[in-house]
């Protein structure tokens, strides 16, 4: 029962997590005429690029939803899906891969575009439709089953206000650590940690280099003794970059503080006087896991809450968007009485 400081609210579908998968779910449900609420604990869409590529099937879906052009416009140019093996960005290049050939298999070819841009464009589309509510700075907590409904408690991280939401279905799009998955009692199968990685997001103008616009990633092997191998990932071809390296090798020197990191980035780029502005620093765990089940009662798992991939191939965001695409039409058919509840077991 809600206490005196709580309010009880209703929606058809409650979505926990406002990343690309949760937003895709809300957009799809809106297109089916189904209202939903998204609770996202962050104050805005992500300010970190995270995933940086939408594969062909994902772009086909974005085309159906009317957001393909806006998302593609914020990505790298066509044929930029190239990896370069270098001493530094400005230094010797040992070799590079070729772009995947576009043989006309689809009218919506893949796009090298960062996750922050994808989220912003999905949110714009949701807001334009006006059927879903996205509650930022809102944390979702305990679950409870009611007859024909599921309840979830939320708390505003700005005001402390607590609410109880009742919905017909609850979608856990709340990431790899998924509190909703744990609350539902669903286990993950597979190794939780394959490697521990540092992801350093920074600003620095590399537009002077012709390769900056046409290279997805620079794999860097420096000739300097004691310098760890690392990668620079491209987000916009100009001035926003991700430096990535493993934290697993204790004997390898790695930057500890901001000053050391800036010097390390300058060595990566080969530009000794590069102006570097650090945007954010994070540590994440590379995993290979899948949930033992994707549905329990009225709770469904989508995206990283259901499956966790190493980043090779860029399958995290892409499989998550397709989770939403697979589930939304089934919910819509059941809610409209066009299919039995058992459809959702698929």
mmCIF file of C-alpha atoms in Angstrom:
data_model
loop_
_atom_site.group_PDB
_atom_site.id
_atom_site.type_symbol
_atom_site.label_atom_id
_atom_site.label_comp_id
_atom_site.label_asym_id
_atom_site.label_seq_id
_atom_site.Cartn_x
_atom_site.Cartn_y
_atom_site.Cartn_z
ATOM 1 C CA UNK A 1 0.000 0.000 0.000
ATOM 2 C CA UNK A 2 1.206 3.495 -0.736
ATOM 3 C CA UNK A 3 1.979 5.613 2.311
ATOM 4 C CA UNK A 4 0.651 9.125 2.859
ATOM 5 C CA UNK A 5 3.525 10.797 0.955
ATOM 6 C CA UNK A 6 3.035 8.650 -2.152
ATOM 7 C CA UNK A 7 0.699 9.074 -5.084
ATOM 8 C CA UNK A 8 -0.625 6.193 -7.180
ATOM 9 C CA UNK A 9 -0.570 6.722 -10.954
ATOM 10 C CA UNK A 10 -1.576 4.593 -13.938
ATOM 11 C CA UNK A 11 -0.103 3.872 -17.352
ATOM 12 C CA UNK A 12 -0.410 1.039 -19.847
ATOM 13 C CA UNK A 13 3.307 0.214 -20.010
ATOM 14 C CA UNK A 14 6.003 1.359 -17.586
ATOM 15 C CA UNK A 15 9.567 1.413 -18.940
ATOM 16 C CA UNK A 16 12.554 1.573 -16.608
ATOM 17 C CA UNK A 17 15.562 3.046 -18.386
ATOM 18 C CA UNK A 18 15.679 5.900 -20.885
ATOM 19 C CA UNK A 19 18.648 4.839 -22.980
ATOM 20 C CA UNK A 20 18.295 3.986 -26.671
ATOM 21 C CA UNK A 21 16.364 0.775 -25.962
ATOM 22 C CA UNK A 22 13.891 2.279 -23.505
ATOM 23 C CA UNK A 23 13.345 5.262 -25.797
ATOM 24 C CA UNK A 24 12.881 2.969 -28.807
ATOM 25 C CA UNK A 25 10.277 1.045 -26.814
ATOM 26 C CA UNK A 26 8.380 4.216 -25.919
ATOM 27 C CA UNK A 27 8.484 5.453 -29.513
ATOM 28 C CA UNK A 28 7.167 2.143 -30.865
ATOM 29 C CA UNK A 29 4.361 1.950 -28.341
ATOM 30 C CA UNK A 30 3.416 5.526 -29.235
ATOM 31 C CA UNK A 31 3.210 4.520 -32.879
ATOM 32 C CA UNK A 32 0.794 1.750 -31.873
ATOM 33 C CA UNK A 33 -1.294 4.247 -29.908
ATOM 34 C CA UNK A 34 -0.283 2.854 -26.502
ATOM 35 C CA UNK A 35 0.622 5.220 -23.684
ATOM 36 C CA UNK A 36 3.750 4.610 -21.628
ATOM 37 C CA UNK A 37 5.976 6.171 -19.006
ATOM 38 C CA UNK A 38 9.784 6.032 -19.059
ATOM 39 C CA UNK A 39 11.721 6.450 -15.804
ATOM 40 C CA UNK A 40 15.384 7.389 -16.268
ATOM 41 C CA UNK A 41 17.625 8.080 -13.270
ATOM 42 C CA UNK A 42 19.978 10.387 -15.204
ATOM 43 C CA UNK A 43 18.999 14.056 -15.531
ATOM 44 C CA UNK A 44 19.090 13.959 -19.366
ATOM 45 C CA UNK A 45 19.846 11.648 -22.234
ATOM 46 C CA UNK A 46 23.419 10.372 -22.053
ATOM 47 C CA UNK A 47 26.270 12.846 -22.398
ATOM 48 C CA UNK A 48 28.626 9.994 -23.291
ATOM 49 C CA UNK A 49 28.897 8.514 -26.808
ATOM 50 C CA UNK A 50 29.000 4.860 -25.606
ATOM 51 C CA UNK A 51 27.881 2.881 -28.669
ATOM 52 C CA UNK A 52 28.973 4.467 -31.932
ATOM 53 C CA UNK A 53 27.306 2.528 -34.715
ATOM 54 C CA UNK A 54 23.822 1.614 -35.936
ATOM 55 C CA UNK A 55 23.896 -1.423 -38.201
ATOM 56 C CA UNK A 56 21.778 -1.825 -41.320
ATOM 57 C CA UNK A 57 18.780 -3.473 -39.654
ATOM 58 C CA UNK A 58 18.691 -0.766 -36.997
ATOM 59 C CA UNK A 59 18.760 1.964 -39.636
ATOM 60 C CA UNK A 60 15.941 0.166 -41.499
ATOM 61 C CA UNK A 61 13.868 0.360 -38.323
ATOM 62 C CA UNK A 62 14.764 4.018 -37.835
ATOM 63 C CA UNK A 63 13.585 4.629 -41.401
ATOM 64 C CA UNK A 64 10.208 3.057 -40.558
ATOM 65 C CA UNK A 65 9.957 5.268 -37.469
ATOM 66 C CA UNK A 66 10.820 8.464 -39.342
ATOM 67 C CA UNK A 67 14.113 9.197 -37.582
ATOM 68 C CA UNK A 68 16.675 7.727 -39.986
ATOM 69 C CA UNK A 69 17.608 10.980 -41.722
ATOM 70 C CA UNK A 70 18.059 12.930 -38.494
ATOM 71 C CA UNK A 71 20.223 10.217 -36.949
ATOM 72 C CA UNK A 72 22.301 9.654 -40.080
ATOM 73 C CA UNK A 73 22.973 13.385 -40.376
ATOM 74 C CA UNK A 74 24.731 13.290 -37.004
ATOM 75 C CA UNK A 75 27.059 10.426 -37.906
ATOM 76 C CA UNK A 76 30.307 10.096 -39.819
ATOM 77 C CA UNK A 77 30.284 10.187 -43.637
ATOM 78 C CA UNK A 78 29.537 7.040 -45.616
ATOM 79 C CA UNK A 79 32.414 4.554 -45.913
ATOM 80 C CA UNK A 80 33.964 5.777 -42.644
ATOM 81 C CA UNK A 81 33.747 2.273 -41.105
ATOM 82 C CA UNK A 82 37.527 1.932 -41.275
ATOM 83 C CA UNK A 83 40.001 0.883 -38.583
ATOM 84 C CA UNK A 84 43.526 2.321 -38.787
ATOM 85 C CA UNK A 85 46.587 0.762 -37.120
ATOM 86 C CA UNK A 86 48.983 3.556 -36.245
ATOM 87 C CA UNK A 87 51.879 4.733 -34.131
ATOM 88 C CA UNK A 88 49.779 7.831 -33.384
ATOM 89 C CA UNK A 89 47.038 9.738 -35.190
ATOM 90 C CA UNK A 90 49.593 12.176 -36.610
ATOM 91 C CA UNK A 91 52.337 9.567 -36.907
ATOM 92 C CA UNK A 92 53.112 6.482 -38.940
ATOM 93 C CA UNK A 93 50.193 4.423 -40.228
ATOM 94 C CA UNK A 94 50.893 0.700 -40.471
ATOM 95 C CA UNK A 95 47.716 -0.152 -42.338
ATOM 96 C CA UNK A 96 43.939 0.200 -42.423
ATOM 97 C CA UNK A 97 40.894 -1.893 -43.135
ATOM 98 C CA UNK A 98 38.508 -1.338 -46.028
ATOM 99 C CA UNK A 99 34.921 -0.167 -45.611
ATOM 100 C CA UNK A 100 32.247 -2.828 -45.762
ATOM 101 C CA UNK A 101 30.959 -2.723 -49.357
ATOM 102 C CA UNK A 102 27.434 -1.407 -49.779
ATOM 103 C CA UNK A 103 26.051 -3.623 -52.531
ATOM 104 C CA UNK A 104 22.560 -2.226 -52.356
ATOM 105 C CA UNK A 105 21.240 -4.895 -49.977
ATOM 106 C CA UNK A 106 19.154 -2.248 -48.210
ATOM 107 C CA UNK A 107 18.003 1.327 -48.797
ATOM 108 C CA UNK A 108 19.054 2.112 -45.226
ATOM 109 C CA UNK A 109 22.766 1.379 -44.966
ATOM 110 C CA UNK A 110 24.469 1.362 -41.560
ATOM 111 C CA UNK A 111 25.669 4.574 -39.925
ATOM 112 C CA UNK A 112 28.654 5.290 -37.689
ATOM 113 C CA UNK A 113 26.814 7.510 -35.220
ATOM 114 C CA UNK A 114 27.287 7.973 -31.476
ATOM 115 C CA UNK A 115 24.711 6.887 -28.912
ATOM 116 C CA UNK A 116 24.211 10.348 -27.427
ATOM 117 C CA UNK A 117 23.013 11.606 -30.819
ATOM 118 C CA UNK A 118 20.724 8.579 -31.258
ATOM 119 C CA UNK A 119 19.098 9.142 -27.865
ATOM 120 C CA UNK A 120 18.530 12.838 -28.528
ATOM 121 C CA UNK A 121 16.797 12.150 -31.841
ATOM 122 C CA UNK A 122 14.621 9.366 -30.413
ATOM 123 C CA UNK A 123 13.575 11.655 -27.571
ATOM 124 C CA UNK A 124 12.612 14.413 -30.025
ATOM 125 C CA UNK A 125 10.405 11.964 -31.926
ATOM 126 C CA UNK A 126 8.731 10.766 -28.714
ATOM 127 C CA UNK A 127 8.029 14.306 -27.579
ATOM 128 C CA UNK A 128 6.588 15.206 -30.989
ATOM 129 C CA UNK A 129 4.080 12.341 -30.736
ATOM 130 C CA UNK A 130 2.991 13.333 -27.230
ATOM 131 C CA UNK A 131 1.849 9.892 -26.089
ATOM 132 C CA UNK A 132 4.754 8.829 -23.859
ATOM 133 C CA UNK A 133 6.103 10.617 -20.780
ATOM 134 C CA UNK A 134 9.844 10.534 -20.091
ATOM 135 C CA UNK A 135 10.677 11.211 -16.438
ATOM 136 C CA UNK A 136 14.346 12.078 -16.007
ATOM 137 C CA UNK A 137 16.043 12.110 -12.587
ATOM 138 C CA UNK A 138 13.628 9.374 -11.558
ATOM 139 C CA UNK A 139 14.708 6.165 -9.868
ATOM 140 C CA UNK A 140 12.595 2.998 -10.004
ATOM 141 C CA UNK A 141 12.566 0.682 -7.005
ATOM 142 C CA UNK A 142 10.549 -2.226 -5.674
ATOM 143 C CA UNK A 143 8.027 -4.238 -7.685
ATOM 144 C CA UNK A 144 4.713 -5.805 -6.708
ATOM 145 C CA UNK A 145 2.184 -7.920 -8.599
ATOM 146 C CA UNK A 146 -1.468 -6.893 -8.498
ATOM 147 C CA UNK A 147 -4.300 -8.770 -10.204
ATOM 148 C CA UNK A 148 -3.794 -8.043 -13.895
ATOM 149 C CA UNK A 149 -1.240 -5.294 -13.180
ATOM 150 C CA UNK A 150 2.299 -4.715 -11.970
ATOM 151 C CA UNK A 151 3.292 -1.927 -9.589
ATOM 152 C CA UNK A 152 6.624 -0.156 -9.309
ATOM 153 C CA UNK A 153 7.718 2.531 -6.881
ATOM 154 C CA UNK A 154 9.630 5.570 -8.102
ATOM 155 C CA UNK A 155 11.454 8.421 -6.416
ATOM 156 C CA UNK A 156 12.343 11.790 -7.909
ATOM 157 C CA UNK A 157 16.053 12.417 -7.411
ATOM 158 C CA UNK A 158 15.357 16.169 -7.558
ATOM 159 C CA UNK A 159 12.485 16.497 -5.082
ATOM 160 C CA UNK A 160 12.446 13.183 -3.221
ATOM 161 C CA UNK A 161 8.781 12.705 -4.139
ATOM 162 C CA UNK A 162 7.753 9.057 -4.162
ATOM 163 C CA UNK A 163 5.087 7.583 -6.415
ATOM 164 C CA UNK A 164 3.602 4.173 -7.123
ATOM 165 C CA UNK A 165 2.926 3.432 -10.775
ATOM 166 C CA UNK A 166 0.547 0.684 -11.846
ATOM 167 C CA UNK A 167 0.833 -0.677 -15.371
ATOM 168 C CA UNK A 168 -0.266 -3.665 -17.367
ATOM 169 C CA UNK A 169 3.344 -4.445 -18.297
ATOM 170 C CA UNK A 170 6.779 -3.366 -17.086
ATOM 171 C CA UNK A 171 9.807 -3.215 -19.385
ATOM 172 C CA UNK A 172 13.299 -3.396 -17.860
ATOM 173 C CA UNK A 173 15.582 -1.395 -20.149
ATOM 174 C CA UNK A 174 17.789 -0.365 -17.245
ATOM 175 C CA UNK A 175 21.138 -1.677 -18.400
ATOM 176 C CA UNK A 176 23.622 -4.369 -17.517
ATOM 177 C CA UNK A 177 23.223 -3.986 -13.748
ATOM 178 C CA UNK A 178 19.396 -3.925 -14.052
ATOM 179 C CA UNK A 179 17.861 -3.505 -10.582
ATOM 180 C CA UNK A 180 14.524 -4.499 -12.133
ATOM 181 C CA UNK A 181 15.952 -7.796 -13.342
ATOM 182 C CA UNK A 182 17.247 -8.498 -9.846
ATOM 183 C CA UNK A 183 13.938 -7.486 -8.273
ATOM 184 C CA UNK A 184 12.153 -9.885 -10.635
ATOM 185 C CA UNK A 185 14.488 -12.690 -9.523
ATOM 186 C CA UNK A 186 15.991 -13.380 -12.967
ATOM 187 C CA UNK A 187 19.592 -14.623 -13.039
ATOM 188 C CA UNK A 188 22.308 -13.953 -15.615
ATOM 189 C CA UNK A 189 24.221 -16.863 -17.156
ATOM 190 C CA UNK A 190 27.851 -16.510 -18.269
ATOM 191 C CA UNK A 191 31.000 -14.681 -17.139
ATOM 192 C CA UNK A 192 30.348 -11.266 -15.620
ATOM 193 C CA UNK A 193 33.864 -9.918 -16.227
ATOM 194 C CA UNK A 194 36.056 -10.666 -19.238
ATOM 195 C CA UNK A 195 38.083 -7.475 -18.841
ATOM 196 C CA UNK A 196 37.986 -4.141 -17.034
ATOM 197 C CA UNK A 197 38.230 -1.185 -19.389
ATOM 198 C CA UNK A 198 38.769 2.553 -19.068
ATOM 199 C CA UNK A 199 36.704 4.819 -21.305
ATOM 200 C CA UNK A 200 37.947 8.417 -21.362
ATOM 201 C CA UNK A 201 35.804 10.949 -23.222
ATOM 202 C CA UNK A 202 37.568 14.130 -24.281
ATOM 203 C CA UNK A 203 37.442 17.136 -26.574
ATOM 204 C CA UNK A 204 40.305 18.072 -28.871
ATOM 205 C CA UNK A 205 40.348 19.452 -32.406
ATOM 206 C CA UNK A 206 41.835 16.884 -34.791
ATOM 207 C CA UNK A 207 40.061 18.201 -37.888
ATOM 208 C CA UNK A 208 43.443 19.198 -39.357
ATOM 209 C CA UNK A 209 44.051 15.502 -40.058
ATOM 210 C CA UNK A 210 42.406 14.213 -43.206
ATOM 211 C CA UNK A 211 41.893 10.789 -41.611
ATOM 212 C CA UNK A 212 39.801 12.190 -38.756
ATOM 213 C CA UNK A 213 36.555 12.205 -40.748
ATOM 214 C CA UNK A 214 37.002 8.838 -42.429
ATOM 215 C CA UNK A 215 38.306 6.586 -39.667
ATOM 216 C CA UNK A 216 36.095 4.941 -37.053
ATOM 217 C CA UNK A 217 38.914 3.880 -34.746
ATOM 218 C CA UNK A 218 42.657 4.286 -34.384
ATOM 219 C CA UNK A 219 44.424 1.284 -32.846
ATOM 220 C CA UNK A 220 47.597 2.755 -31.389
ATOM 221 C CA UNK A 221 50.876 0.962 -30.730
ATOM 222 C CA UNK A 222 53.431 3.505 -29.584
ATOM 223 C CA UNK A 223 57.179 3.043 -29.920
ATOM 224 C CA UNK A 224 57.673 4.711 -26.553
ATOM 225 C CA UNK A 225 58.772 2.125 -23.944
ATOM 226 C CA UNK A 226 56.169 1.412 -21.258
ATOM 227 C CA UNK A 227 53.269 3.000 -23.170
ATOM 228 C CA UNK A 228 50.252 0.740 -23.182
ATOM 229 C CA UNK A 229 48.419 -0.131 -26.407
ATOM 230 C CA UNK A 230 45.211 1.836 -26.686
ATOM 231 C CA UNK A 231 42.453 2.948 -29.006
ATOM 232 C CA UNK A 232 40.940 6.280 -29.989
ATOM 233 C CA UNK A 233 37.314 5.945 -31.055
ATOM 234 C CA UNK A 234 35.778 8.567 -33.321
ATOM 235 C CA UNK A 235 32.438 10.144 -32.399
ATOM 236 C CA UNK A 236 32.055 13.099 -34.785
ATOM 237 C CA UNK A 237 35.203 13.300 -36.898
ATOM 238 C CA UNK A 238 36.248 16.638 -35.461
ATOM 239 C CA UNK A 239 36.624 17.280 -31.758
ATOM 240 C CA UNK A 240 35.021 14.557 -29.586
ATOM 241 C CA UNK A 241 36.902 11.313 -29.002
ATOM 242 C CA UNK A 242 36.998 8.280 -26.745
ATOM 243 C CA UNK A 243 40.279 6.892 -25.472
ATOM 244 C CA UNK A 244 39.973 3.233 -24.550
ATOM 245 C CA UNK A 245 42.417 0.887 -22.832
ATOM 246 C CA UNK A 246 42.422 -2.179 -20.624
ATOM 247 C CA UNK A 247 42.960 -1.869 -16.888
ATOM 248 C CA UNK A 248 43.856 -5.526 -16.538
ATOM 249 C CA UNK A 249 47.650 -5.391 -16.856
ATOM 250 C CA UNK A 250 49.028 -4.022 -13.595
ATOM 251 C CA UNK A 251 52.595 -3.927 -14.895
ATOM 252 C CA UNK A 252 51.658 -1.515 -17.695
ATOM 253 C CA UNK A 253 51.909 2.199 -16.982
ATOM 254 C CA UNK A 254 48.554 3.922 -17.316
ATOM 255 C CA UNK A 255 47.357 7.467 -16.572
ATOM 256 C CA UNK A 256 46.072 7.900 -13.035
ATOM 257 C CA UNK A 257 45.040 11.550 -12.773
ATOM 258 C CA UNK A 258 43.695 14.120 -15.242
ATOM 259 C CA UNK A 259 47.104 15.640 -15.957
ATOM 260 C CA UNK A 260 48.609 12.267 -16.801
ATOM 261 C CA UNK A 261 45.626 11.425 -18.977
ATOM 262 C CA UNK A 262 45.991 14.627 -20.998
ATOM 263 C CA UNK A 263 49.672 13.839 -21.622
ATOM 264 C CA UNK A 264 48.753 10.282 -22.583
ATOM 265 C CA UNK A 265 46.163 11.568 -25.110
ATOM 266 C CA UNK A 266 48.763 13.915 -26.602
ATOM 267 C CA UNK A 267 51.077 10.924 -27.101
ATOM 268 C CA UNK A 268 48.203 8.963 -28.670
ATOM 269 C CA UNK A 269 47.511 11.738 -31.149
ATOM 270 C CA UNK A 270 51.125 12.667 -31.765
ATOM 271 C CA UNK A 271 50.278 16.343 -31.163
ATOM 272 C CA UNK A 272 52.389 17.544 -28.242
ATOM 273 C CA UNK A 273 50.519 20.834 -27.766
ATOM 274 C CA UNK A 274 46.985 19.555 -28.437
ATOM 275 C CA UNK A 275 44.355 21.372 -26.408
ATOM 276 C CA UNK A 276 42.522 18.608 -24.516
ATOM 277 C CA UNK A 277 39.378 19.072 -22.482
ATOM 278 C CA UNK A 278 38.327 16.072 -20.411
ATOM 279 C CA UNK A 279 34.559 15.549 -20.540
ATOM 280 C CA UNK A 280 34.088 12.361 -18.508
ATOM 281 C CA UNK A 281 36.024 9.341 -17.266
ATOM 282 C CA UNK A 282 34.497 5.930 -16.689
ATOM 283 C CA UNK A 283 35.368 2.311 -16.001
ATOM 284 C CA UNK A 284 33.267 -0.554 -17.341
ATOM 285 C CA UNK A 285 33.380 -4.339 -17.320
ATOM 286 C CA UNK A 286 33.359 -6.320 -20.511
ATOM 287 C CA UNK A 287 30.919 -9.213 -20.092
ATOM 288 C CA UNK A 288 29.389 -12.138 -21.951
ATOM 289 C CA UNK A 289 26.062 -12.933 -20.312
ATOM 290 C CA UNK A 290 22.449 -13.697 -21.133
ATOM 291 C CA UNK A 291 19.431 -13.731 -18.829
ATOM 292 C CA UNK A 292 18.017 -17.122 -17.909
ATOM 293 C CA UNK A 293 14.636 -15.835 -19.097
ATOM 294 C CA UNK A 294 13.474 -12.641 -20.779
ATOM 295 C CA UNK A 295 10.008 -12.572 -19.178
ATOM 296 C CA UNK A 296 8.688 -13.257 -15.722
ATOM 297 C CA UNK A 297 5.037 -12.513 -15.132
ATOM 298 C CA UNK A 298 4.398 -9.012 -16.432
ATOM 299 C CA UNK A 299 8.069 -7.987 -16.417
ATOM 300 C CA UNK A 300 10.127 -8.108 -19.639
ATOM 301 C CA UNK A 301 13.871 -7.645 -20.150
ATOM 302 C CA UNK A 302 15.269 -5.805 -23.181
ATOM 303 C CA UNK A 303 18.726 -4.586 -24.136
ATOM 304 C CA UNK A 304 21.654 -4.931 -21.744
ATOM 305 C CA UNK A 305 19.376 -6.091 -18.943
ATOM 306 C CA UNK A 306 18.761 -9.226 -21.031
ATOM 307 C CA UNK A 307 22.115 -9.763 -22.751
ATOM 308 C CA UNK A 308 25.625 -8.338 -22.444
ATOM 309 C CA UNK A 309 28.164 -8.432 -25.274
ATOM 310 C CA UNK A 310 31.827 -7.577 -25.678
ATOM 311 C CA UNK A 311 31.917 -4.417 -27.824
ATOM 312 C CA UNK A 312 33.371 -6.123 -30.907
ATOM 313 C CA UNK A 313 30.868 -5.773 -33.740
ATOM 314 C CA UNK A 314 28.723 -3.190 -31.955
ATOM 315 C CA UNK A 315 25.843 -5.506 -31.087
ATOM 316 C CA UNK A 316 24.732 -3.965 -27.783
ATOM 317 C CA UNK A 317 22.589 -1.030 -28.923
ATOM 318 C CA UNK A 318 21.599 -2.808 -32.127
ATOM 319 C CA UNK A 319 20.246 -5.962 -30.521
ATOM 320 C CA UNK A 320 18.513 -3.843 -27.883
ATOM 321 C CA UNK A 321 16.641 -1.772 -30.466
ATOM 322 C CA UNK A 322 15.562 -4.997 -32.143
ATOM 323 C CA UNK A 323 14.393 -6.367 -28.770
ATOM 324 C CA UNK A 324 12.064 -3.376 -28.553
ATOM 325 C CA UNK A 325 10.897 -3.880 -32.130
ATOM 326 C CA UNK A 326 10.138 -7.552 -31.430
ATOM 327 C CA UNK A 327 8.248 -6.917 -28.199
ATOM 328 C CA UNK A 328 6.256 -3.757 -28.945
ATOM 329 C CA UNK A 329 4.010 -5.191 -31.661
ATOM 330 C CA UNK A 330 3.270 -8.239 -29.505
ATOM 331 C CA UNK A 331 2.206 -6.053 -26.578
ATOM 332 C CA UNK A 332 0.087 -3.978 -28.953
ATOM 333 C CA UNK A 333 -1.638 -7.067 -30.416
ATOM 334 C CA UNK A 334 -2.398 -8.493 -26.968
ATOM 335 C CA UNK A 335 -3.675 -5.168 -25.602
ATOM 336 C CA UNK A 336 -5.962 -4.730 -28.617
ATOM 337 C CA UNK A 337 -7.321 -8.251 -28.273
ATOM 338 C CA UNK A 338 -5.848 -9.403 -31.576
ATOM 339 C CA UNK A 339 -3.694 -12.114 -29.989
ATOM 340 C CA UNK A 340 -3.752 -14.210 -26.796
ATOM 341 C CA UNK A 341 -1.527 -13.370 -23.817
ATOM 342 C CA UNK A 342 0.593 -16.411 -24.699
ATOM 343 C CA UNK A 343 2.070 -14.465 -27.634
ATOM 344 C CA UNK A 344 4.153 -12.602 -25.042
ATOM 345 C CA UNK A 345 5.863 -15.837 -24.020
ATOM 346 C CA UNK A 346 7.723 -15.685 -27.337
#
